[in-house]
Amino acid sequence: MINNENYLQWLSQESGTTLWHDSAAPEEIDISLANGALGITTNPVLTYQTLNNDWDYWQDKISAVDLSGMHPEVKAERLMQTVVADAAGKLEPVYEQSNGKHGYVCAQVNPQLSGNREKMYRMLKRFHTWAPNIAVKLPATAAGIDVLKQAVAEGVTCTMTVSFSVAQCLAIAEGYRKGIAAANRDGIVPGKCFCVILPGRISDLFTYIVPDNESALTQEDIHMAGVAVSKRVWSIFKERGYEAALLIAAFRTNYQVSELTGGNFILSIHPKVQKTLMKNSPERLTNIDKKIPAATINKLEKISEFAKLYEPEGMKPNDFISNGIMQSILTNFYISGWAMLEKFEPGGRE
């Protein structure tokens, strides 16, 4: 046991849960790796933020890439490649020492392609070549899950993101099983699958819904909503023995982290939440199997949107892309991330 270990070191080394880092900033990544992080989640917003905020680090690397005259989408892709490949290099020793079990970095396809199977697949194939430890990030839409099956059958590792419901996670897990079966039939080692669930995004949604519904839910109940959905996903994954690795991300509070610690899955934590965990360390308990109070579930179920997220049959795959949370997140990833990369000019940074 480490003497004077901090909460993140305890989480990564003693809780049974794997720690990942949720940003693309090099200095922040280094700190997380020192605390035991074994993977990195990025997205277009985080990629743009590090290019804009950490320019001293990126200047020479970007200047080596001739961006002039590039089509905007190609430019965005090249900028993302620079950032993601750099992070992949930092994790390459972890990847090699674990024989490919750990050490992955996520690279997200253009959010505007979330319903386009052919274009997502072509982009996935390009991203896969950037480094051996890339987990190509696809949306948990019907189209994205179809691409997952094809990718896994060809040995490509994927992270399925923008998933916030039990139904999406189960569709991902079943899709992954089909991809594994296809790979095995062809004698190919199947790619891995990281299945994302986003409790903080659920809390964000309920922050708007609760006052509009004149609901009696408290702020604590709102934070419990995302935790409840995440716990139910994990319970079903264990029960059915799904092969996909559950990856829980987008935390808003220490409570959401501490309540979801202890299972054989991944917590990807943004530096802002890492800092609050270090400053106000929760009690070092594994709480994943602790039940959400029935009274809280009963209150949450009075809001119809909760059933869509909490029930295994709450949504059908063709409904995933049209759900309000999905559209909100995809729009944010594009406007505040991918579109900013398309317009990025090294001399005109904010």
C-alpha positions as CSV (number, residue, x, y, z in Angstrom):
1,M,0.0,0.0,0.0
2,I,1.2,3.5,-0.9
3,N,2.0,5.7,2.1
4,N,0.2,9.1,2.0
5,E,-1.6,8.2,-1.2
6,N,-4.1,10.6,-2.6
7,Y,-7.7,9.7,-3.5
8,L,-6.9,9.2,-7.2
9,Q,-4.0,6.9,-6.4
10,W,-6.3,5.0,-4.1
11,L,-8.9,4.8,-6.8
12,S,-6.5,3.6,-9.5
13,Q,-4.5,1.1,-7.4
14,E,-6.8,-0.2,-4.6
15,S,-10.5,0.2,-5.5
16,G,-10.7,-2.3,-8.3
17,T,-11.7,0.5,-10.7
18,T,-9.4,1.7,-13.6
19,L,-8.7,5.4,-13.8
20,W,-8.6,7.3,-17.1
21,H,-7.9,11.0,-17.8
22,D,-10.5,13.2,-19.5
23,S,-8.6,16.0,-21.3
24,A,-6.1,16.5,-24.0
25,A,-3.8,19.0,-22.2
26,P,-0.3,17.5,-22.0
27,E,0.6,18.8,-18.5
28,E,-2.7,17.6,-17.1
29,I,-2.2,14.2,-18.7
30,D,1.2,13.9,-17.1
31,I,-0.2,14.6,-13.7
32,S,-2.9,11.9,-14.2
33,L,-0.4,9.4,-15.4
34,A,1.5,9.9,-12.2
35,N,-1.6,9.2,-10.2
36,G,-2.2,5.9,-12.0
37,A,-4.3,6.8,-15.1
38,L,-4.2,4.1,-17.7
39,G,-6.1,5.8,-20.6
40,I,-7.2,9.1,-22.0
41,T,-10.6,10.3,-23.4
42,T,-10.5,13.2,-25.7
43,N,-13.1,14.9,-27.9
44,P,-13.1,17.7,-30.5
45,V,-13.8,20.3,-27.7
46,L,-10.9,19.1,-25.6
47,T,-8.6,19.0,-28.6
48,Y,-9.4,22.6,-29.5
49,Q,-9.0,23.7,-25.9
50,T,-5.5,22.4,-25.6
51,L,-4.4,23.8,-28.9
52,N,-5.7,27.2,-27.9
53,N,-4.6,27.1,-24.2
54,D,-1.3,25.3,-24.4
55,W,0.2,26.8,-27.6
56,D,3.8,26.9,-26.3
57,Y,3.7,23.1,-26.2
58,W,2.0,22.7,-29.6
59,Q,3.6,25.4,-31.7
60,D,6.5,23.5,-33.1
61,K,4.4,20.4,-33.7
62,I,1.7,22.3,-35.6
63,S,4.2,24.3,-37.6
64,A,5.5,21.1,-39.0
65,V,2.1,20.5,-40.6
66,D,1.3,22.5,-43.6
67,L,-2.3,23.5,-43.0
68,S,-2.5,26.1,-45.8
69,G,-5.1,25.3,-48.5
70,M,-6.5,22.3,-46.6
71,H,-10.2,21.5,-46.8
72,P,-11.6,22.5,-43.4
73,E,-12.5,18.9,-42.4
74,V,-9.1,17.7,-43.4
75,K,-7.5,20.4,-41.4
76,A,-9.6,19.5,-38.3
77,E,-8.6,15.9,-38.7
78,R,-4.9,16.7,-39.0
79,L,-5.0,18.9,-35.9
80,M,-6.8,16.1,-34.0
81,Q,-4.2,13.6,-35.2
82,T,-1.4,15.8,-33.9
83,V,-3.0,16.0,-30.4
84,V,-4.2,12.4,-30.2
85,A,-0.9,10.9,-31.5
86,D,1.0,12.9,-28.9
87,A,-1.2,11.5,-26.1
88,A,-0.9,8.0,-27.6
89,G,2.9,8.3,-27.4
90,K,2.7,9.1,-23.7
91,L,0.6,6.0,-23.1
92,E,2.5,3.7,-25.4
93,P,4.6,2.2,-22.6
94,V,1.4,1.3,-20.7
95,Y,-0.1,-0.2,-23.8
96,E,3.0,-2.4,-24.4
97,Q,3.6,-3.4,-20.8
98,S,-0.1,-4.5,-20.5
99,N,0.0,-6.3,-23.9
100,G,-2.7,-4.1,-25.2
101,K,-5.1,-4.3,-22.2
102,H,-4.5,-0.7,-21.2
103,G,-3.0,2.5,-22.6
104,Y,-5.7,3.7,-25.1
105,V,-6.4,7.2,-26.3
106,C,-9.8,8.1,-27.8
107,A,-10.1,10.0,-31.1
108,Q,-13.6,11.1,-32.0
109,V,-15.0,11.2,-35.5
110,N,-16.7,14.3,-36.9
111,P,-19.9,14.7,-34.8
112,Q,-21.8,15.9,-37.9
113,L,-21.4,12.4,-39.4
114,S,-23.3,10.6,-36.6
115,G,-25.9,9.2,-38.9
116,N,-23.6,8.5,-41.9
117,R,-22.3,4.9,-41.7
118,E,-20.1,5.1,-44.8
119,K,-18.3,8.4,-43.9
120,M,-17.8,7.4,-40.3
121,Y,-16.3,4.1,-41.3
122,R,-13.8,5.7,-43.7
123,M,-12.8,8.2,-41.0
124,L,-12.5,5.4,-38.5
125,K,-10.1,3.5,-40.8
126,R,-7.9,6.6,-41.0
127,F,-7.9,7.3,-37.3
128,H,-7.0,3.7,-36.6
129,T,-3.6,4.1,-38.4
130,W,-2.5,7.0,-36.2
131,A,-1.1,4.7,-33.4
132,P,-1.6,1.1,-32.2
133,N,-3.3,2.3,-29.1
134,I,-6.1,4.5,-30.6
135,A,-9.7,3.8,-29.6
136,V,-11.8,5.4,-32.3
137,K,-14.7,7.3,-30.8
138,L,-18.1,6.7,-32.4
139,P,-21.5,8.0,-31.4
140,A,-24.0,5.6,-29.9
141,T,-26.5,6.1,-32.7
142,A,-27.9,3.2,-34.8
143,A,-25.4,4.1,-37.5
144,G,-22.5,4.3,-35.0
145,I,-23.3,0.9,-33.6
146,D,-23.4,-0.6,-37.1
147,V,-19.9,0.8,-37.7
148,L,-18.8,-0.6,-34.3
149,K,-19.8,-4.1,-35.4
150,Q,-17.9,-3.8,-38.7
151,A,-14.8,-2.2,-37.0
152,V,-14.5,-4.8,-34.3
153,A,-14.8,-7.6,-36.9
154,E,-11.8,-6.1,-38.6
155,G,-9.8,-5.8,-35.3
156,V,-10.3,-2.0,-34.7
157,T,-10.8,-0.8,-31.1
158,C,-13.7,1.6,-30.6
159,T,-15.1,3.8,-27.9
160,M,-18.9,4.3,-28.1
161,T,-19.8,7.8,-26.8
162,V,-22.7,10.2,-26.4
163,S,-24.5,7.4,-24.6
164,F,-26.6,8.3,-21.6
165,S,-29.2,5.5,-21.3
166,V,-29.4,1.9,-20.4
167,A,-30.9,1.1,-23.8
168,Q,-27.9,2.6,-25.6
169,C,-25.4,0.7,-23.5
170,L,-27.2,-2.6,-24.0
171,A,-27.3,-2.0,-27.8
172,I,-23.6,-1.3,-27.8
173,A,-22.8,-4.5,-25.8
174,E,-25.0,-6.6,-28.1
175,G,-23.4,-5.0,-31.2
176,Y,-20.0,-5.7,-29.8
177,R,-20.8,-9.4,-29.3
178,K,-21.8,-9.6,-33.0
179,G,-18.6,-7.9,-34.0
180,I,-16.6,-10.4,-31.9
181,A,-18.4,-13.3,-33.4
182,A,-17.7,-12.0,-36.9
183,A,-14.0,-11.5,-36.1
184,N,-13.8,-15.1,-34.7
185,R,-15.3,-16.6,-37.8
186,D,-12.7,-14.9,-39.9
187,G,-9.8,-15.7,-37.6
188,I,-9.2,-12.1,-36.6
189,V,-8.4,-10.8,-33.1
190,P,-11.5,-8.6,-32.4
191,G,-11.0,-5.0,-31.5
192,K,-11.9,-3.8,-28.0
193,C,-15.0,-1.8,-27.1
194,F,-15.3,0.8,-24.5
195,C,-19.0,1.6,-23.7
196,V,-19.4,5.1,-22.3
197,I,-22.1,6.2,-19.9
198,L,-22.4,9.9,-18.9
199,P,-24.0,10.5,-15.5
200,G,-23.1,14.2,-15.5
201,R,-24.8,14.8,-18.8
202,I,-28.0,13.3,-17.3
203,S,-27.7,15.6,-14.3
204,D,-27.3,18.5,-16.7
205,L,-30.6,17.5,-18.4
206,F,-32.5,17.2,-15.2
207,T,-31.3,20.6,-14.0
208,Y,-33.5,22.0,-16.8
209,I,-36.3,19.5,-16.6
210,V,-37.0,19.6,-12.8
211,P,-38.0,23.3,-12.5
212,D,-40.0,23.2,-15.8
213,N,-41.9,20.2,-14.4
214,E,-42.3,22.0,-11.0
215,S,-40.9,18.8,-9.6
216,A,-40.0,18.3,-5.9
217,L,-36.7,16.7,-6.8
218,T,-33.7,18.2,-4.9
219,Q,-30.3,18.9,-6.3
220,E,-29.1,15.7,-4.6
221,D,-31.8,13.8,-6.5
222,I,-30.7,15.3,-9.8
223,H,-27.1,14.1,-9.2
224,M,-28.5,10.7,-8.2
225,A,-30.3,10.4,-11.6
226,G,-27.1,9.9,-13.5
227,V,-25.7,7.6,-10.8
228,A,-28.8,5.5,-10.9
229,V,-28.7,5.0,-14.6
230,S,-24.9,4.1,-14.4
231,K,-25.4,1.6,-11.6
232,R,-28.2,-0.1,-13.6
233,V,-26.0,-0.4,-16.7
234,W,-23.3,-2.0,-14.6
235,S,-25.7,-4.4,-12.9
236,I,-27.0,-5.6,-16.2
237,F,-23.5,-5.8,-17.7
238,K,-22.4,-8.1,-14.8
239,E,-25.6,-10.2,-15.0
240,R,-25.2,-10.8,-18.7
241,G,-21.4,-11.1,-18.8
242,Y,-21.0,-8.5,-21.5
243,E,-17.5,-8.3,-23.0
244,A,-17.6,-4.5,-23.6
245,A,-15.7,-2.4,-21.0
246,L,-17.9,0.1,-19.3
247,L,-16.4,3.6,-19.3
248,I,-18.1,6.1,-17.0
249,A,-17.3,9.8,-17.7
250,A,-18.6,13.4,-17.5
251,F,-18.8,13.8,-13.8
252,R,-20.1,16.9,-12.1
253,T,-19.5,16.2,-8.4
254,N,-17.3,14.2,-6.1
255,Y,-20.5,12.3,-5.1
256,Q,-20.9,10.9,-8.6
257,V,-17.4,9.6,-8.6
258,S,-17.4,8.1,-5.1
259,E,-20.8,6.4,-5.7
260,L,-19.5,4.8,-8.9
261,T,-16.2,3.5,-7.5
262,G,-15.3,-0.2,-7.0
263,G,-16.5,-2.1,-10.1
264,N,-14.3,-3.6,-12.8
265,F,-14.8,-0.7,-15.2
266,I,-13.2,2.7,-16.0
267,L,-13.8,6.1,-14.6
268,S,-12.5,8.9,-16.8
269,I,-12.3,12.1,-14.8
270,H,-11.8,15.6,-16.0
271,P,-9.0,17.7,-14.2
272,K,-11.6,20.0,-12.7
273,V,-13.2,17.1,-10.8
274,Q,-9.8,15.6,-10.1
275,K,-8.9,18.8,-8.3
276,T,-12.0,18.7,-6.1
277,L,-11.4,15.0,-5.3
278,M,-7.9,15.9,-4.2
279,K,-9.0,18.9,-2.2
280,N,-12.1,17.4,-0.6
281,S,-11.3,13.7,-0.7
282,P,-14.4,11.4,-0.3
283,E,-14.3,8.5,2.1
284,R,-12.3,5.7,0.5
285,L,-15.2,3.3,0.0
286,T,-16.3,1.1,-2.9
287,N,-19.9,2.1,-3.4
288,I,-20.8,0.7,-6.8
289,D,-23.1,-1.9,-5.3
290,K,-24.8,0.5,-2.9
291,K,-28.4,0.9,-3.9
292,I,-30.0,4.2,-4.7
293,P,-32.9,4.7,-2.2
294,A,-36.2,3.4,-3.6
295,A,-37.8,6.7,-2.6
296,T,-35.4,8.6,-4.9
297,I,-36.1,6.2,-7.8
298,N,-39.8,6.7,-7.2
299,K,-39.5,10.5,-7.4
300,L,-37.3,10.3,-10.5
301,E,-39.8,8.0,-12.2
302,K,-42.4,10.7,-12.0
303,I,-40.5,12.5,-14.8
304,S,-41.1,10.6,-18.0
305,E,-37.6,11.4,-19.4
306,F,-36.1,9.3,-16.6
307,A,-37.8,6.1,-17.8
308,K,-36.3,6.6,-21.3
309,L,-32.8,6.6,-19.7
310,Y,-33.3,4.1,-16.9
311,E,-35.4,1.3,-18.5
312,P,-33.7,-1.3,-20.7
313,E,-36.5,-0.8,-23.3
314,G,-36.7,3.0,-22.8
315,M,-35.5,3.8,-26.3
316,K,-35.2,2.0,-29.6
317,P,-31.9,2.3,-31.6
318,N,-33.5,4.5,-34.3
319,D,-34.6,6.9,-31.5
320,F,-31.1,7.4,-30.1
321,I,-30.0,10.1,-32.5
322,S,-33.1,12.2,-32.1
323,N,-33.1,12.3,-28.3
324,G,-32.6,15.8,-26.8
325,I,-29.5,14.9,-24.9
326,M,-27.9,13.4,-28.0
327,Q,-28.6,16.4,-30.1
328,S,-27.4,18.8,-27.5
329,I,-24.1,17.0,-27.0
330,L,-23.4,16.4,-30.7
331,T,-24.1,20.1,-31.4
332,N,-21.7,21.1,-28.6
333,F,-19.0,18.8,-29.9
334,Y,-19.4,20.2,-33.4
335,I,-19.8,24.0,-32.7
336,S,-17.3,24.2,-29.8
337,G,-14.9,21.6,-31.0
338,W,-14.8,20.3,-34.6
339,A,-15.9,23.6,-36.2
340,M,-13.3,25.5,-34.2
341,L,-10.6,23.1,-35.4
342,E,-11.8,23.7,-39.0
343,K,-11.3,27.4,-38.5
344,F,-8.2,27.2,-36.4
345,E,-5.4,29.5,-37.4
346,P,-2.2,29.4,-35.3
347,G,-1.6,33.1,-35.6
348,G,-5.2,33.9,-34.7
349,R,-5.7,32.0,-31.5
350,E,-8.0,33.4,-28.8
